[in-house]
Amino acid sequence: MTSTDAEANVAPEVRLFLAQVRRELADLDPEVLSDITDGLEADFTELVGERGPEALGDPVEYAKELRAAAGIPAGSAAPRGLAERVDGLLDAGHDRFDAAVAKLGELLRTDLGPVVAWLQPLWWIVRAWAAAWLVSAMFGWGVSSAPGVVLLIVAVAVSMFIGTGRVWPGGERGTGARVVLLGLNMFAAFVLFMSWAGGVLGSSAEYDRGWQDGYSEVTGVTGDGEPIGAREGVYSGGKTVTNIYPYDASGKPLTGVQLFDQNGKPIDVAVQPDCTSTVADPLPPAVPDEDGIITELCMDENTGESLQARIFYPWSNGAAQLYNVFPLPSRVQPTMDRDPNAFASDGAPAIQEPPLASVPKASLPGVATSSPSASPSASPSAAEKP
Amino acid sequence: MDTTQLLKGVLDLTVLAVVDGEDAYGYDIVRKLRDSGLTDVGDASVYGTLRRLYAAGALTSYVVPSESGPHRKYYGITPAGQGQLKQQSEDWSHFSTTVTEILQGARA
């Protein structure tokens, strides 16, 4: 390519005709071929301008006449086979694309040549990303994992080499190489579409999570925009943990397990009313609390009415409320306030059935597991309020 | 009469003659030949002839860039080409005179 600007001004039929003539002369030394066809764009453009596109005639006849007059023996060109026809299709497609770009450029009153030239290396990077993404997905690596990153770098390098024609099938004029290149590019486009569709449909959870994690790492905030360090409670998979159901090593559910963190601080899930397990019963009018404040509970998203919510109650050691003993008992009630006498009333808070009746046994080599006593030392009770 | 066969013999000569006047690009030469009456001259034949004369050293070529479109390739005559033109012109004169005389003699 000598000049993209100049080529943009060549009519598509001229480009197609010239490409076909060049193919007929493909057996010539490339230097001789370029010598012969050099400048023909301009001449053919003038010819078409004067005599119309029909004057170009048949490219095969043209090439034959050119050979005869130039004293070049007829090439060993076999009858046009599949390869030539495929080549012709590829040329025609390429010319049609060029024509479309040129036309669009005319419409926009700007030369799109530089834009296309700029987009090409961009595509080389994008298709490399697609290849790396596909291989990473097959091996189960994250895109941002070490092997994934190395893979991406290698893929970009290879893609660049192919794009600049240094590595097969790039830069080859052979029909096979062109078809392979086209196939690879189309496959890359397909992979890109799949990765996009996966991200949109949420099936590519790994990608989403990776992105979220990366985002959180960079900004230091959670999805809510609140700094992680300032958030209370326990989180698992980005979601608030409202209750904990411990199981022993043999897989049986435990009750009354006191949990502390690595510093001996009680693990508090910072219990919030669980609006997901509300009951849509009509509510008694909201009662102001001691300070005269009406605490809004959960609201029905459609009607905006207050709903009853599941309120969690603490365990007790006789002196203090313990929110780090699990599972926490709970009950559905109309107000947010915890009733000091809840455990004495009808419908006292109770521990809900564990989500799993039992779980598989767990073991660690060299560690004897012990099952805690069945009766917990602490028992659920309403805390005495001052 | 089909002049294609006759054209072949004089294409070198006519192309050299056109370029001898002033440098020209391929289609320019085609047009000049056609305008001069060689209406059957094929474009590809002219380009093939240009290539052959260039390879033989009778012509020189250079590219003229264009701002609005693809560049043009101009051909100019070399001293060797001028020598060839002179020689072939004489050959042609002699040949055509001979043929003309034969034809006139046949009629007489």
Short mmCIF file of C-alpha atoms in Angstrom, two decimals, chain B:
data_model
loop_
_atom_site.label_atom_id
_atom_site.label_comp_id
_atom_site.label_asym_id
_atom_site.label_seq_id
_atom_site.Cartn_x
_atom_site.Cartn_y
_atom_site.Cartn_z
CA MET B 1 -10.03 -5.66 -42.89
CA ASP B 2 -8.90 -6.72 -39.45
CA THR B 3 -6.09 -4.34 -38.60
CA THR B 4 -5.14 -6.13 -35.37
CA GLN B 5 -2.39 -8.14 -37.02
CA LEU B 6 -1.00 -5.07 -38.80
CA LEU B 7 -1.09 -3.07 -35.56
CA LYS B 8 1.12 -5.57 -33.83
CA GLY B 9 3.91 -4.89 -36.19
CA VAL B 10 3.86 -1.15 -35.79
CA LEU B 11 2.89 -0.77 -32.15
CA ASP B 12 6.49 -0.33 -31.00
CA LEU B 13 7.07 2.29 -33.60
CA THR B 14 3.91 4.25 -32.92
CA VAL B 15 4.32 4.18 -29.16
CA LEU B 16 7.90 5.36 -29.42
CA ALA B 17 6.78 8.11 -31.77
CA VAL B 18 4.12 9.36 -29.37
CA VAL B 19 6.49 9.40 -26.41
CA ASP B 20 9.24 11.01 -28.46
CA GLY B 21 7.23 14.23 -28.66
CA GLU B 22 6.66 14.53 -24.94
CA ASP B 23 6.52 12.26 -21.90
CA ALA B 24 3.14 10.63 -21.42
CA TYR B 25 1.34 8.17 -19.18
CA GLY B 26 -0.18 4.95 -20.47
CA TYR B 27 -3.74 5.99 -21.03
CA ASP B 28 -2.57 9.26 -22.55
CA ILE B 29 -0.66 7.23 -25.16
CA VAL B 30 -3.69 5.01 -25.79
CA ARG B 31 -5.82 8.07 -26.38
CA LYS B 32 -3.33 9.71 -28.72
CA LEU B 33 -3.07 6.55 -30.81
CA ARG B 34 -6.84 6.21 -30.99
CA ASP B 35 -7.34 9.87 -31.81
CA SER B 36 -4.78 9.54 -34.57
CA GLY B 37 -6.89 6.86 -36.19
CA LEU B 38 -5.65 3.60 -34.72
CA THR B 39 -9.10 3.05 -33.24
CA ASP B 40 -8.66 -0.70 -32.87
CA VAL B 41 -5.63 -0.47 -30.66
CA GLY B 42 -6.14 -2.39 -27.46
CA ASP B 43 -5.34 -0.77 -24.13
CA ALA B 44 -3.61 -3.85 -22.84
CA SER B 45 -1.49 -4.07 -26.01
CA VAL B 46 -0.21 -0.57 -25.43
CA TYR B 47 0.63 -1.27 -21.80
CA GLY B 48 2.32 -4.53 -22.78
CA THR B 49 4.32 -2.69 -25.41
CA LEU B 50 5.34 -0.03 -22.90
CA ARG B 51 6.52 -2.76 -20.58
CA ARG B 52 8.56 -4.45 -23.28
CA LEU B 53 10.14 -1.23 -24.48
CA TYR B 54 10.93 -0.27 -20.91
CA ALA B 55 12.53 -3.64 -20.22
CA ALA B 56 14.57 -3.25 -23.40
CA GLY B 57 15.84 0.12 -22.24
CA ALA B 58 14.06 2.16 -24.90
CA LEU B 59 11.88 3.91 -22.37
CA THR B 60 12.33 5.39 -18.97
CA SER B 61 9.56 5.78 -16.43
CA TYR B 62 8.83 7.91 -13.40
CA VAL B 63 5.97 8.36 -11.04
CA VAL B 64 4.12 11.62 -10.56
CA PRO B 65 2.17 11.78 -7.31
CA SER B 66 -1.32 13.19 -7.34
CA GLU B 67 -2.99 14.95 -4.47
CA SER B 68 -6.48 13.89 -5.34
CA GLY B 69 -5.96 10.32 -6.48
CA PRO B 70 -3.54 7.55 -7.28
CA HIS B 71 -0.18 8.47 -8.75
CA ARG B 72 0.50 8.45 -12.50
CA LYS B 73 3.32 6.61 -14.18
CA TYR B 74 4.90 8.59 -17.00
CA TYR B 75 7.07 7.23 -19.77
CA GLY B 76 9.84 9.09 -21.53
CA ILE B 77 12.09 8.03 -24.36
CA THR B 78 15.76 7.17 -23.82
CA PRO B 79 18.57 7.76 -26.31
CA ALA B 80 18.42 4.05 -27.05
CA GLY B 81 14.70 4.44 -27.68
CA GLN B 82 15.35 7.35 -30.01
CA GLY B 83 17.83 5.23 -31.91
CA GLN B 84 15.27 2.45 -32.18
CA LEU B 85 12.62 4.93 -33.31
CA LYS B 86 14.89 6.30 -36.03
CA GLN B 87 15.82 2.84 -37.24
CA GLN B 88 12.26 1.51 -37.21
CA SER B 89 10.92 4.65 -38.86
CA GLU B 90 13.29 4.12 -41.76
CA ASP B 91 12.40 0.44 -41.91
CA TRP B 92 8.74 1.34 -41.93
CA SER B 93 9.14 3.97 -44.65
CA HIS B 94 11.01 1.54 -46.79
CA PHE B 95 8.56 -1.23 -46.09
CA SER B 96 5.41 0.80 -46.64
CA THR B 97 6.82 2.38 -49.82
CA THR B 98 7.64 -1.07 -51.13
CA VAL B 99 4.19 -2.38 -50.28
CA THR B 100 2.56 0.67 -51.83
CA GLU B 101 4.56 0.29 -55.01
CA ILE B 102 3.69 -3.38 -55.24
CA LEU B 103 0.04 -2.53 -54.81
CA GLN B 104 0.22 0.22 -57.45
CA GLY B 105 2.14 -2.06 -59.81
CA ALA B 106 -0.49 -4.72 -59.42
CA ARG B 107 -3.20 -2.24 -60.38
CA ALA B 108 -1.35 -0.80 -63.29
#
